Amino acid sequence: MSTEPNLRINPLSEWGMPVRKKFLIAGPCSVESEEQILETAVQLSAYEVTAIRGGIWKPRTRPGSFEGVGARGLRWLKQAGNAVGLPVATEAAKSSHVEECLKAGVDILWIGARTTTNPFAVQEIADALRGVDIPVMIKNPMNPDLELWIGAIERINKAGISKIMAVHRGFSTYREHLYRNRPIWRIPIELRRRLPDLPLICDPSHICGTRNYIMALAQQAIDFLFDGLMIEVHCAPPASLSDARQQLTPLQYGRLINKLRYVSSDGPARLPEEIKLLRKQIDAIDNDMIHFWPNEWNVSGT
Ligand code: PEP
Ligand code: MN
């Protein structure tokens, strides 16, 4: 039996970052060079964007792939953010990453899906964050396990971090699937039901794995009233050293953001009423089934 987590969470409005309609974080999968991250940030700044992302240490499935430029890239990332006046974010997977990021003045950390899957790793990060006031984004674990996701959120919150955001990036599957990581929407939706104050955004790039469906996925997340998006954007996607197929150009990003349709302003207010109506319909069907099945199956043997 899972217990309801008791968290102290700051709403997005208290993060000190200007969020217009949605929290939009964009940037390359990996920081590759000083020029690449600067060029991407400058081009991105022509569009609506809240923060610039860029991976410094990359968790690769097989050894021998590009594993990130390492700590020297933190200065390039921070410089790029300063050049466009935006906060920067990167992934921290262990305590030494946290220390390097804090030293370099990184504004937001995120915990990647592989790390969220491992409570020892999350606890190590939480311990390194004790006494620090920095926003932390927590991606869902690789496997569809809501308790594991909530556990990671709790560990970081217990360390005193109150600016926490959950990121839905889909779930790993064995069999070939339309998506790189399946978006099992009922899991983030259940997370929102359990932790209604926790900001929740979607990463359609890692869900899709290719550019093709990112727009549709992003729109779906907005329709589900997610608080924002994390999207991989590179100044020259074909040349990128990781996740080349799923990165957008800044121009494609701008088009996507401008195409997004938001629910009407009375949407969130209307939604509970619609849910109540659906609940009634489901209850009626449940009732019918309960009264219909025993007779039909003759389970009592009478
Ligand atoms: C990333 O965002 O760069 C990343 C590695 O994502 P994930 O942890 O979702 O795989
Ligand atoms: Mn990536």
PDB file of C-alpha atoms and ligand atoms in Angstrom:
ATOM      1  CA  MET A   1       0.000   0.000   0.000  1.00  0.00           C
ATOM      2  CA  SER A   2       1.564   3.312  -1.046  1.00  0.00           C
ATOM      3  CA  THR A   3       1.307   6.331   1.238  1.00  0.00           C
ATOM      4  CA  GLU A   4       0.508   9.799  -0.046  1.00  0.00           C
ATOM      5  CA  PRO A   5       3.713  11.834  -0.178  1.00  0.00           C
ATOM      6  CA  ASN A   6       3.822  14.932   1.950  1.00  0.00           C
ATOM      7  CA  LEU A   7       5.859  17.454  -0.032  1.00  0.00           C
ATOM      8  CA  ARG A   8       6.673  21.145   0.273  1.00  0.00           C
ATOM      9  CA  ILE A   9       6.649  22.363  -3.316  1.00  0.00           C
ATOM     10  CA  ASN A  10       7.058  25.890  -4.698  1.00  0.00           C
ATOM     11  CA  PRO A  11       4.602  26.698  -7.492  1.00  0.00           C
ATOM     12  CA  LEU A  12       6.185  27.753 -10.800  1.00  0.00           C
ATOM     13  CA  SER A  13       5.233  31.365 -10.104  1.00  0.00           C
ATOM     14  CA  GLU A  14       7.779  31.366  -7.249  1.00  0.00           C
ATOM     15  CA  TRP A  15      10.692  30.057  -9.301  1.00  0.00           C
ATOM     16  CA  GLY A  16      11.786  33.571 -10.241  1.00  0.00           C
ATOM     17  CA  MET A  17      11.728  32.754 -13.952  1.00  0.00           C
ATOM     18  CA  PRO A  18       9.356  34.595 -16.268  1.00  0.00           C
ATOM     19  CA  VAL A  19       6.958  31.975 -17.607  1.00  0.00           C
ATOM     20  CA  ARG A  20       4.536  33.397 -20.155  1.00  0.00           C
ATOM     21  CA  LYS A  21       2.043  30.684 -21.021  1.00  0.00           C
ATOM     22  CA  LYS A  22       4.146  27.593 -20.393  1.00  0.00           C
ATOM     23  CA  PHE A  23       7.565  26.670 -19.021  1.00  0.00           C
ATOM     24  CA  LEU A  24       9.568  26.015 -22.202  1.00  0.00           C
ATOM     25  CA  ILE A  25      13.041  24.560 -21.958  1.00  0.00           C
ATOM     26  CA  ALA A  26      14.924  23.986 -25.199  1.00  0.00           C
ATOM     27  CA  GLY A  27      18.447  23.282 -26.387  1.00  0.00           C
ATOM     28  CA  PRO A  28      20.663  20.537 -27.704  1.00  0.00           C
ATOM     29  CA  CYS A  29      20.763  16.982 -26.462  1.00  0.00           C
ATOM     30  CA  SER A  30      24.468  17.575 -25.739  1.00  0.00           C
ATOM     31  CA  VAL A  31      26.680  20.604 -25.398  1.00  0.00           C
ATOM     32  CA  GLU A  32      29.273  19.874 -28.085  1.00  0.00           C
ATOM     33  CA  SER A  33      31.353  23.040 -28.381  1.00  0.00           C
ATOM     34  CA  GLU A  34      31.396  26.661 -27.279  1.00  0.00           C
ATOM     35  CA  GLU A  35      30.165  27.743 -30.737  1.00  0.00           C
ATOM     36  CA  GLN A  36      27.412  25.114 -31.039  1.00  0.00           C
ATOM     37  CA  ILE A  37      25.712  25.946 -27.726  1.00  0.00           C
ATOM     38  CA  LEU A  38      26.075  29.700 -28.239  1.00  0.00           C
ATOM     39  CA  GLU A  39      24.706  29.563 -31.794  1.00  0.00           C
ATOM     40  CA  THR A  40      21.771  27.382 -30.681  1.00  0.00           C
ATOM     41  CA  ALA A  41      20.956  29.667 -27.733  1.00  0.00           C
ATOM     42  CA  VAL A  42      21.134  32.824 -29.861  1.00  0.00           C
ATOM     43  CA  GLN A  43      18.845  31.363 -32.540  1.00  0.00           C
ATOM     44  CA  LEU A  44      16.453  30.018 -29.897  1.00  0.00           C
ATOM     45  CA  SER A  45      16.191  33.378 -28.181  1.00  0.00           C
ATOM     46  CA  ALA A  46      14.211  34.664 -31.179  1.00  0.00           C
ATOM     47  CA  TYR A  47      11.320  32.501 -29.930  1.00  0.00           C
ATOM     48  CA  GLU A  48       9.476  31.976 -26.678  1.00  0.00           C
ATOM     49  CA  VAL A  49      11.804  30.041 -24.378  1.00  0.00           C
ATOM     50  CA  THR A  50      12.183  29.988 -20.581  1.00  0.00           C
ATOM     51  CA  ALA A  51      15.517  28.192 -20.186  1.00  0.00           C
ATOM     52  CA  ILE A  52      18.302  26.665 -22.287  1.00  0.00           C
ATOM     53  CA  ARG A  53      19.172  22.990 -21.849  1.00  0.00           C
ATOM     54  CA  GLY A  54      22.297  21.054 -22.802  1.00  0.00           C
ATOM     55  CA  GLY A  55      23.679  17.710 -21.611  1.00  0.00           C
ATOM     56  CA  ILE A  56      27.268  17.771 -20.333  1.00  0.00           C
ATOM     57  CA  TRP A  57      27.610  14.144 -19.189  1.00  0.00           C
ATOM     58  CA  LYS A  58      25.596  11.826 -21.452  1.00  0.00           C
ATOM     59  CA  PRO A  59      24.287   8.486 -20.193  1.00  0.00           C
ATOM     60  CA  ARG A  60      24.853   6.331 -23.298  1.00  0.00           C
ATOM     61  CA  THR A  61      23.487   2.817 -23.649  1.00  0.00           C
ATOM     62  CA  ARG A  62      26.686   1.395 -25.133  1.00  0.00           C
ATOM     63  CA  PRO A  63      30.262   2.473 -24.446  1.00  0.00           C
ATOM     64  CA  GLY A  64      32.091   4.104 -27.306  1.00  0.00           C
ATOM     65  CA  SER A  65      29.311   6.589 -28.146  1.00  0.00           C
ATOM     66  CA  PHE A  66      29.809  10.299 -27.492  1.00  0.00           C
ATOM     67  CA  GLU A  67      29.625  10.633 -23.722  1.00  0.00           C
ATOM     68  CA  GLY A  68      29.529  14.418 -23.477  1.00  0.00           C
ATOM     69  CA  VAL A  69      32.249  17.051 -23.273  1.00  0.00           C
ATOM     70  CA  GLY A  70      32.366  16.913 -19.463  1.00  0.00           C
ATOM     71  CA  ALA A  71      32.863  19.705 -16.948  1.00  0.00           C
ATOM     72  CA  ARG A  72      34.622  22.085 -19.377  1.00  0.00           C
ATOM     73  CA  GLY A  73      31.295  22.433 -21.225  1.00  0.00           C
ATOM     74  CA  LEU A  74      29.616  23.980 -18.175  1.00  0.00           C
ATOM     75  CA  ARG A  75      31.382  27.284 -18.854  1.00  0.00           C
ATOM     76  CA  TRP A  76      30.215  27.248 -22.503  1.00  0.00           C
ATOM     77  CA  LEU A  77      26.645  26.492 -21.413  1.00  0.00           C
ATOM     78  CA  LYS A  78      26.632  29.244 -18.814  1.00  0.00           C
ATOM     79  CA  GLN A  79      28.180  31.742 -21.261  1.00  0.00           C
ATOM     80  CA  ALA A  80      25.499  30.920 -23.834  1.00  0.00           C
ATOM     81  CA  GLY A  81      22.773  31.465 -21.228  1.00  0.00           C
ATOM     82  CA  ASN A  82      24.297  34.775 -20.182  1.00  0.00           C
ATOM     83  CA  ALA A  83      24.568  35.897 -23.814  1.00  0.00           C
ATOM     84  CA  VAL A  84      20.792  35.551 -24.263  1.00  0.00           C
ATOM     85  CA  GLY A  85      19.802  36.355 -20.670  1.00  0.00           C
ATOM     86  CA  LEU A  86      18.286  32.949 -19.930  1.00  0.00           C
ATOM     87  CA  PRO A  87      18.829  30.379 -17.178  1.00  0.00           C
ATOM     88  CA  VAL A  88      20.595  27.142 -18.157  1.00  0.00           C
ATOM     89  CA  ALA A  89      19.932  23.526 -17.220  1.00  0.00           C
ATOM     90  CA  THR A  90      21.892  20.307 -17.391  1.00  0.00           C
ATOM     91  CA  GLU A  91      21.700  16.712 -16.184  1.00  0.00           C
ATOM     92  CA  ALA A  92      23.406  15.664 -12.957  1.00  0.00           C
ATOM     93  CA  ALA A  93      23.758  11.931 -12.386  1.00  0.00           C
ATOM     94  CA  LYS A  94      26.067  11.849  -9.368  1.00  0.00           C
ATOM     95  CA  SER A  95      27.329  14.043  -6.538  1.00  0.00           C
ATOM     96  CA  SER A  96      30.451  15.182  -8.418  1.00  0.00           C
ATOM     97  CA  HIS A  97      28.181  16.446 -11.244  1.00  0.00           C
ATOM     98  CA  VAL A  98      26.117  18.414  -8.722  1.00  0.00           C
ATOM     99  CA  GLU A  99      29.269  19.981  -7.271  1.00  0.00           C
ATOM    100  CA  GLU A 100      30.643  20.935 -10.710  1.00  0.00           C
ATOM    101  CA  CYS A 101      27.271  22.419 -11.730  1.00  0.00           C
ATOM    102  CA  LEU A 102      26.959  24.499  -8.568  1.00  0.00           C
ATOM    103  CA  LYS A 103      30.519  25.774  -8.998  1.00  0.00           C
ATOM    104  CA  ALA A 104      29.780  26.796 -12.601  1.00  0.00           C
ATOM    105  CA  GLY A 105      26.536  28.572 -11.671  1.00  0.00           C
ATOM    106  CA  VAL A 106      24.152  26.261 -13.555  1.00  0.00           C
ATOM    107  CA  ASP A 107      20.629  27.498 -12.797  1.00  0.00           C
ATOM    108  CA  ILE A 108      18.555  24.298 -13.023  1.00  0.00           C
ATOM    109  CA  LEU A 109      19.521  20.631 -12.677  1.00  0.00           C
ATOM    110  CA  TRP A 110      17.672  17.662 -14.071  1.00  0.00           C
ATOM    111  CA  ILE A 111      17.785  14.058 -13.046  1.00  0.00           C
ATOM    112  CA  GLY A 112      17.689  11.768 -16.071  1.00  0.00           C
ATOM    113  CA  ALA A 113      15.422   8.753 -16.531  1.00  0.00           C
ATOM    114  CA  ARG A 114      18.204   6.217 -15.938  1.00  0.00           C
ATOM    115  CA  THR A 115      19.158   7.929 -12.678  1.00  0.00           C
ATOM    116  CA  THR A 116      15.559   8.183 -11.404  1.00  0.00           C
ATOM    117  CA  THR A 117      15.392   4.400 -11.807  1.00  0.00           C
ATOM    118  CA  ASN A 118      18.128   3.985  -9.156  1.00  0.00           C
ATOM    119  CA  PRO A 119      17.257   5.123  -5.597  1.00  0.00           C
ATOM    120  CA  PHE A 120      20.938   4.938  -4.512  1.00  0.00           C
ATOM    121  CA  ALA A 121      21.921   7.408  -7.242  1.00  0.00           C
ATOM    122  CA  VAL A 122      18.984   9.713  -6.446  1.00  0.00           C
ATOM    123  CA  GLN A 123      19.871   9.670  -2.747  1.00  0.00           C
ATOM    124  CA  GLU A 124      23.502  10.521  -3.555  1.00  0.00           C
ATOM    125  CA  ILE A 125      22.299  13.540  -5.541  1.00  0.00           C
ATOM    126  CA  ALA A 126      19.859  14.523  -2.782  1.00  0.00           C
ATOM    127  CA  ASP A 127      22.682  14.426  -0.209  1.00  0.00           C
ATOM    128  CA  ALA A 128      24.857  16.623  -2.432  1.00  0.00           C
ATOM    129  CA  LEU A 129      21.979  19.131  -2.724  1.00  0.00           C
ATOM    130  CA  ARG A 130      21.322  19.501   1.009  1.00  0.00           C
ATOM    131  CA  GLY A 131      21.296  23.199   1.938  1.00  0.00           C
ATOM    132  CA  VAL A 132      21.273  24.375  -1.694  1.00  0.00           C
ATOM    133  CA  ASP A 133      18.423  26.310  -3.300  1.00  0.00           C
ATOM    134  CA  ILE A 134      18.330  25.231  -6.938  1.00  0.00           C
ATOM    135  CA  PRO A 135      15.401  24.004  -9.052  1.00  0.00           C
ATOM    136  CA  VAL A 136      15.533  20.306  -9.916  1.00  0.00           C
ATOM    137  CA  MET A 137      13.611  18.619 -12.728  1.00  0.00           C
ATOM    138  CA  ILE A 138      13.014  14.914 -12.234  1.00  0.00           C
ATOM    139  CA  LYS A 139      12.373  12.776 -15.301  1.00  0.00           C
ATOM    140  CA  ASN A 140      10.253   9.663 -14.990  1.00  0.00           C
ATOM    141  CA  PRO A 141      12.138   6.386 -14.519  1.00  0.00           C
ATOM    142  CA  MET A 142      12.807   4.196 -17.575  1.00  0.00           C
ATOM    143  CA  ASN A 143      10.168   1.703 -16.456  1.00  0.00           C
ATOM    144  CA  PRO A 144       6.512   2.630 -15.888  1.00  0.00           C
ATOM    145  CA  ASP A 145       6.710   2.736 -12.089  1.00  0.00           C
ATOM    146  CA  LEU A 146       4.931   5.714 -10.578  1.00  0.00           C
ATOM    147  CA  GLU A 147       6.067   4.917  -7.019  1.00  0.00           C
ATOM    148  CA  LEU A 148       9.710   4.993  -8.126  1.00  0.00           C
ATOM    149  CA  TRP A 149       9.145   8.398  -9.729  1.00  0.00           C
ATOM    150  CA  ILE A 150       7.408   9.714  -6.603  1.00  0.00           C
ATOM    151  CA  GLY A 151      10.174   8.209  -4.447  1.00  0.00           C
ATOM    152  CA  ALA A 152      12.812  10.192  -6.349  1.00  0.00           C
ATOM    153  CA  ILE A 153      10.731  13.385  -5.980  1.00  0.00           C
ATOM    154  CA  GLU A 154      10.418  12.724  -2.238  1.00  0.00           C
ATOM    155  CA  ARG A 155      14.159  12.104  -1.814  1.00  0.00           C
ATOM    156  CA  ILE A 156      15.036  15.409  -3.483  1.00  0.00           C
ATOM    157  CA  ASN A 157      12.320  17.274  -1.567  1.00  0.00           C
ATOM    158  CA  LYS A 158      13.455  15.809   1.777  1.00  0.00           C
ATOM    159  CA  ALA A 159      16.915  17.263   1.071  1.00  0.00           C
ATOM    160  CA  GLY A 160      15.283  20.711   1.224  1.00  0.00           C
ATOM    161  CA  ILE A 161      14.724  21.337  -2.502  1.00  0.00           C
ATOM    162  CA  SER A 162      11.285  22.889  -2.972  1.00  0.00           C
ATOM    163  CA  LYS A 163      11.502  23.972  -6.615  1.00  0.00           C
ATOM    164  CA  ILE A 164      10.859  20.599  -8.180  1.00  0.00           C
ATOM    165  CA  MET A 165       9.339  19.794 -11.549  1.00  0.00           C
ATOM    166  CA  ALA A 166       8.438  16.388 -12.967  1.00  0.00           C
ATOM    167  CA  VAL A 167       9.251  15.615 -16.612  1.00  0.00           C
ATOM    168  CA  HIS A 168       7.317  12.991 -18.564  1.00  0.00           C
ATOM    169  CA  ARG A 169       9.733  11.530 -21.148  1.00  0.00           C
ATOM    170  CA  GLY A 170       7.989   8.232 -21.839  1.00  0.00           C
ATOM    171  CA  PHE A 171       8.818   4.661 -20.856  1.00  0.00           C
ATOM    172  CA  SER A 172      11.204   2.166 -22.350  1.00  0.00           C
ATOM    173  CA  THR A 173       9.787  -0.895 -24.155  1.00  0.00           C
ATOM    174  CA  TYR A 174      11.409  -4.028 -25.498  1.00  0.00           C
ATOM    175  CA  ARG A 175       9.391  -4.466 -28.644  1.00  0.00           C
ATOM    176  CA  GLU A 176       9.509  -2.194 -31.666  1.00  0.00           C
ATOM    177  CA  HIS A 177       7.041   0.630 -31.119  1.00  0.00           C
ATOM    178  CA  LEU A 178       5.902   3.782 -32.833  1.00  0.00           C
ATOM    179  CA  TYR A 179       7.691   5.772 -30.142  1.00  0.00           C
ATOM    180  CA  ARG A 180      11.215   5.513 -28.785  1.00  0.00           C
ATOM    181  CA  ASN A 181       9.701   5.688 -25.294  1.00  0.00           C
ATOM    182  CA  ARG A 182       5.980   5.031 -24.916  1.00  0.00           C
ATOM    183  CA  PRO A 183       3.971   7.920 -23.507  1.00  0.00           C
ATOM    184  CA  ILE A 184       1.811   6.104 -20.979  1.00  0.00           C
ATOM    185  CA  TRP A 185      -0.203   9.218 -20.204  1.00  0.00           C
ATOM    186  CA  ARG A 186      -2.130   7.724 -17.319  1.00  0.00           C
ATOM    187  CA  ILE A 187       1.096   7.655 -15.272  1.00  0.00           C
ATOM    188  CA  PRO A 188       1.865  11.415 -15.352  1.00  0.00           C
ATOM    189  CA  ILE A 189      -1.871  12.107 -15.028  1.00  0.00           C
ATOM    190  CA  GLU A 190      -1.989   9.941 -11.898  1.00  0.00           C
ATOM    191  CA  LEU A 191       1.154  11.741 -10.647  1.00  0.00           C
ATOM    192  CA  ARG A 192      -0.734  15.026 -11.048  1.00  0.00           C
ATOM    193  CA  ARG A 193      -3.718  13.618  -9.158  1.00  0.00           C
ATOM    194  CA  ARG A 194      -1.454  12.536  -6.289  1.00  0.00           C
ATOM    195  CA  LEU A 195       0.715  15.690  -6.307  1.00  0.00           C
ATOM    196  CA  PRO A 196      -1.484  18.472  -7.709  1.00  0.00           C
ATOM    197  CA  ASP A 197       0.953  21.283  -6.785  1.00  0.00           C
ATOM    198  CA  LEU A 198       3.951  19.718  -8.529  1.00  0.00           C
ATOM    199  CA  PRO A 199       4.768  21.417 -11.855  1.00  0.00           C
ATOM    200  CA  LEU A 200       4.712  18.813 -14.635  1.00  0.00           C
ATOM    201  CA  ILE A 201       6.155  19.184 -18.123  1.00  0.00           C
ATOM    202  CA  CYS A 202       6.569  16.848 -21.090  1.00  0.00           C
ATOM    203  CA  ASP A 203       9.682  15.961 -23.124  1.00  0.00           C
ATOM    204  CA  PRO A 204       8.226  14.931 -26.495  1.00  0.00           C
ATOM    205  CA  SER A 205      11.723  14.641 -28.027  1.00  0.00           C
ATOM    206  CA  HIS A 206      12.693  11.575 -25.986  1.00  0.00           C
ATOM    207  CA  ILE A 207       9.192  10.111 -26.319  1.00  0.00           C
ATOM    208  CA  CYS A 208       9.270  10.329 -30.115  1.00  0.00           C
ATOM    209  CA  GLY A 209      12.890   9.600 -30.989  1.00  0.00           C
ATOM    210  CA  THR A 210      12.317  11.201 -34.397  1.00  0.00           C
ATOM    211  CA  ARG A 211      11.255  14.689 -35.376  1.00  0.00           C
ATOM    212  CA  ASN A 212       8.021  13.475 -37.003  1.00  0.00           C
ATOM    213  CA  TYR A 213       5.630  13.241 -34.071  1.00  0.00           C
ATOM    214  CA  ILE A 214       7.030  15.906 -31.775  1.00  0.00           C
ATOM    215  CA  MET A 215       4.400  18.505 -32.685  1.00  0.00           C
ATOM    216  CA  ALA A 216       1.497  16.103 -32.068  1.00  0.00           C
ATOM    217  CA  LEU A 217       2.970  14.894 -28.786  1.00  0.00           C
ATOM    218  CA  ALA A 218       3.639  18.442 -27.590  1.00  0.00           C
ATOM    219  CA  GLN A 219       0.050  19.407 -28.406  1.00  0.00           C
ATOM    220  CA  GLN A 220      -1.242  16.366 -26.549  1.00  0.00           C
ATOM    221  CA  ALA A 221       0.722  17.383 -23.449  1.00  0.00           C
ATOM    222  CA  ILE A 222      -0.683  20.915 -23.646  1.00  0.00           C
ATOM    223  CA  ASP A 223      -4.186  19.447 -24.012  1.00  0.00           C
ATOM    224  CA  PHE A 224      -3.559  17.436 -20.839  1.00  0.00           C
ATOM    225  CA  LEU A 225      -2.738  20.753 -19.120  1.00  0.00           C
ATOM    226  CA  PHE A 226       0.968  20.061 -18.633  1.00  0.00           C
ATOM    227  CA  ASP A 227       2.848  23.131 -17.410  1.00  0.00           C
ATOM    228  CA  GLY A 228       5.390  23.128 -20.205  1.00  0.00           C
ATOM    229  CA  LEU A 229       7.720  21.311 -22.559  1.00  0.00           C
ATOM    230  CA  MET A 230      11.352  20.270 -22.806  1.00  0.00           C
ATOM    231  CA  ILE A 231      12.393  20.075 -26.463  1.00  0.00           C
ATOM    232  CA  GLU A 232      15.749  19.154 -27.992  1.00  0.00           C
ATOM    233  CA  VAL A 233      16.928  21.846 -30.417  1.00  0.00           C
ATOM    234  CA  HIS A 234      20.279  21.982 -32.226  1.00  0.00           C
ATOM    235  CA  CYS A 235      21.629  24.622 -34.612  1.00  0.00           C
ATOM    236  CA  ALA A 236      22.576  21.829 -37.089  1.00  0.00           C
ATOM    237  CA  PRO A 237      20.740  18.604 -36.141  1.00  0.00           C
ATOM    238  CA  PRO A 238      22.311  16.291 -38.782  1.00  0.00           C
ATOM    239  CA  ALA A 239      25.774  17.121 -37.419  1.00  0.00           C
ATOM    240  CA  SER A 240      24.839  16.533 -33.792  1.00  0.00           C
ATOM    241  CA  LEU A 241      26.800  13.966 -31.782  1.00  0.00           C
ATOM    242  CA  SER A 242      23.791  12.470 -29.965  1.00  0.00           C
ATOM    243  CA  ASP A 243      20.071  12.049 -30.726  1.00  0.00           C
ATOM    244  CA  ALA A 244      20.441  13.577 -34.217  1.00  0.00           C
ATOM    245  CA  ARG A 245      17.104  12.184 -35.451  1.00  0.00           C
ATOM    246  CA  GLN A 246      14.966  13.829 -32.789  1.00  0.00           C
ATOM    247  CA  GLN A 247      16.449  17.324 -32.621  1.00  0.00           C
ATOM    248  CA  LEU A 248      14.680  20.279 -34.203  1.00  0.00           C
ATOM    249  CA  THR A 249      16.299  23.345 -35.715  1.00  0.00           C
ATOM    250  CA  PRO A 250      15.543  26.574 -33.833  1.00  0.00           C
ATOM    251  CA  LEU A 251      13.259  27.568 -36.730  1.00  0.00           C
ATOM    252  CA  GLN A 252      11.284  24.302 -36.454  1.00  0.00           C
ATOM    253  CA  TYR A 253      11.070  24.872 -32.698  1.00  0.00           C
ATOM    254  CA  GLY A 254       9.710  28.363 -33.233  1.00  0.00           C
ATOM    255  CA  ARG A 255       7.084  27.078 -35.671  1.00  0.00           C
ATOM    256  CA  LEU A 256       6.055  24.365 -33.203  1.00  0.00           C
ATOM    257  CA  ILE A 257       5.678  26.796 -30.304  1.00  0.00           C
ATOM    258  CA  ASN A 258       3.673  29.207 -32.452  1.00  0.00           C
ATOM    259  CA  LYS A 259       1.397  26.410 -33.678  1.00  0.00           C
ATOM    260  CA  LEU A 260       0.492  25.118 -30.213  1.00  0.00           C
ATOM    261  CA  ARG A 261      -3.161  25.595 -29.350  1.00  0.00           C
ATOM    262  CA  TYR A 262      -4.015  26.208 -25.721  1.00  0.00           C
ATOM    263  CA  VAL A 263      -7.245  25.139 -24.099  1.00  0.00           C
ATOM    264  CA  SER A 264      -9.597  28.071 -23.747  1.00  0.00           C
ATOM    265  CA  SER A 265      -9.139  30.129 -20.621  1.00  0.00           C
ATOM    266  CA  ASP A 266     -12.145  28.482 -18.979  1.00  0.00           C
ATOM    267  CA  GLY A 267     -10.702  25.038 -19.803  1.00  0.00           C
ATOM    268  CA  PRO A 268      -9.088  24.252 -16.462  1.00  0.00           C
ATOM    269  CA  ALA A 269     -12.147  25.540 -14.614  1.00  0.00           C
ATOM    270  CA  ARG A 270     -14.494  23.500 -16.766  1.00  0.00           C
ATOM    271  CA  LEU A 271     -12.452  20.317 -16.637  1.00  0.00           C
ATOM    272  CA  PRO A 272     -13.473  19.070 -13.158  1.00  0.00           C
ATOM    273  CA  GLU A 273     -17.124  19.290 -14.262  1.00  0.00           C
ATOM    274  CA  GLU A 274     -16.373  17.215 -17.339  1.00  0.00           C
ATOM    275  CA  ILE A 275     -14.492  14.684 -15.219  1.00  0.00           C
ATOM    276  CA  LYS A 276     -17.486  14.471 -12.833  1.00  0.00           C
ATOM    277  CA  LEU A 277     -19.771  13.782 -15.793  1.00  0.00           C
ATOM    278  CA  LEU A 278     -17.464  11.081 -17.152  1.00  0.00           C
ATOM    279  CA  ARG A 279     -17.204   9.573 -13.646  1.00  0.00           C
ATOM    280  CA  LYS A 280     -21.018   9.334 -13.511  1.00  0.00           C
ATOM    281  CA  GLN A 281     -21.117   7.597 -16.874  1.00  0.00           C
ATOM    282  CA  ILE A 282     -18.404   5.132 -15.791  1.00  0.00           C
ATOM    283  CA  ASP A 283     -20.276   4.432 -12.522  1.00  0.00           C
ATOM    284  CA  ALA A 284     -23.455   3.730 -14.497  1.00  0.00           C
ATOM    285  CA  ILE A 285     -21.598   1.275 -16.756  1.00  0.00           C
ATOM    286  CA  ASP A 286     -19.943  -0.363 -13.705  1.00  0.00           C
ATOM    287  CA  ASN A 287     -23.375  -0.779 -12.108  1.00  0.00           C
ATOM    288  CA  ASP A 288     -24.819  -2.353 -15.231  1.00  0.00           C
ATOM    289  CA  MET A 289     -21.910  -4.793 -15.383  1.00  0.00           C
ATOM    290  CA  ILE A 290     -22.223  -5.815 -11.730  1.00  0.00           C
ATOM    291  CA  HIS A 291     -25.930  -6.562 -12.149  1.00  0.00           C
ATOM    292  CA  PHE A 292     -25.563  -8.235 -15.520  1.00  0.00           C
ATOM    293  CA  TRP A 293     -22.561 -10.557 -15.144  1.00  0.00           C
ATOM    294  CA  PRO A 294     -23.461 -12.903 -12.230  1.00  0.00           C
ATOM    295  CA  ASN A 295     -26.763 -13.920 -13.838  1.00  0.00           C
ATOM    296  CA  GLU A 296     -25.275 -14.253 -17.266  1.00  0.00           C
ATOM    297  CA  TRP A 297     -22.366 -16.423 -16.081  1.00  0.00           C
ATOM    298  CA  ASN A 298     -24.538 -18.218 -13.552  1.00  0.00           C
ATOM    299  CA  VAL A 299     -21.585 -18.173 -11.165  1.00  0.00           C
ATOM    300  CA  SER A 300     -23.684 -18.990  -8.123  1.00  0.00           C
ATOM    301  CA  GLY A 301     -24.695 -22.268  -9.729  1.00  0.00           C
ATOM    302  CA  THR A 302     -28.354 -21.708  -9.027  1.00  0.00           C
TER     303      THR A 302
HETATM  304  C1  PEP B   1      18.368  14.054 -21.957  1.00  0.00           C
HETATM  305  O1  PEP B   1      17.383  14.780 -21.731  1.00  0.00           O
HETATM  306  O2  PEP B   1      19.403  14.464 -22.477  1.00  0.00           O
HETATM  307  C2  PEP B   1      18.296  12.616 -21.615  1.00  0.00           C
HETATM  308  C3  PEP B   1      19.370  11.830 -21.617  1.00  0.00           C
HETATM  309  O3  PEP B   1      17.052  12.234 -21.379  1.00  0.00           O
HETATM  310  P1  PEP B   1      16.449  10.950 -20.639  1.00  0.00           P
HETATM  311  O4  PEP B   1      17.061  10.894 -19.268  1.00  0.00           O
HETATM  312  O5  PEP B   1      15.002  11.280 -20.641  1.00  0.00           O
HETATM  313  O6  PEP B   1      16.790   9.754 -21.493  1.00  0.00           O
HETATM  314 MN    MN B   2      18.842  13.426 -25.946  1.00  0.00          MN
END
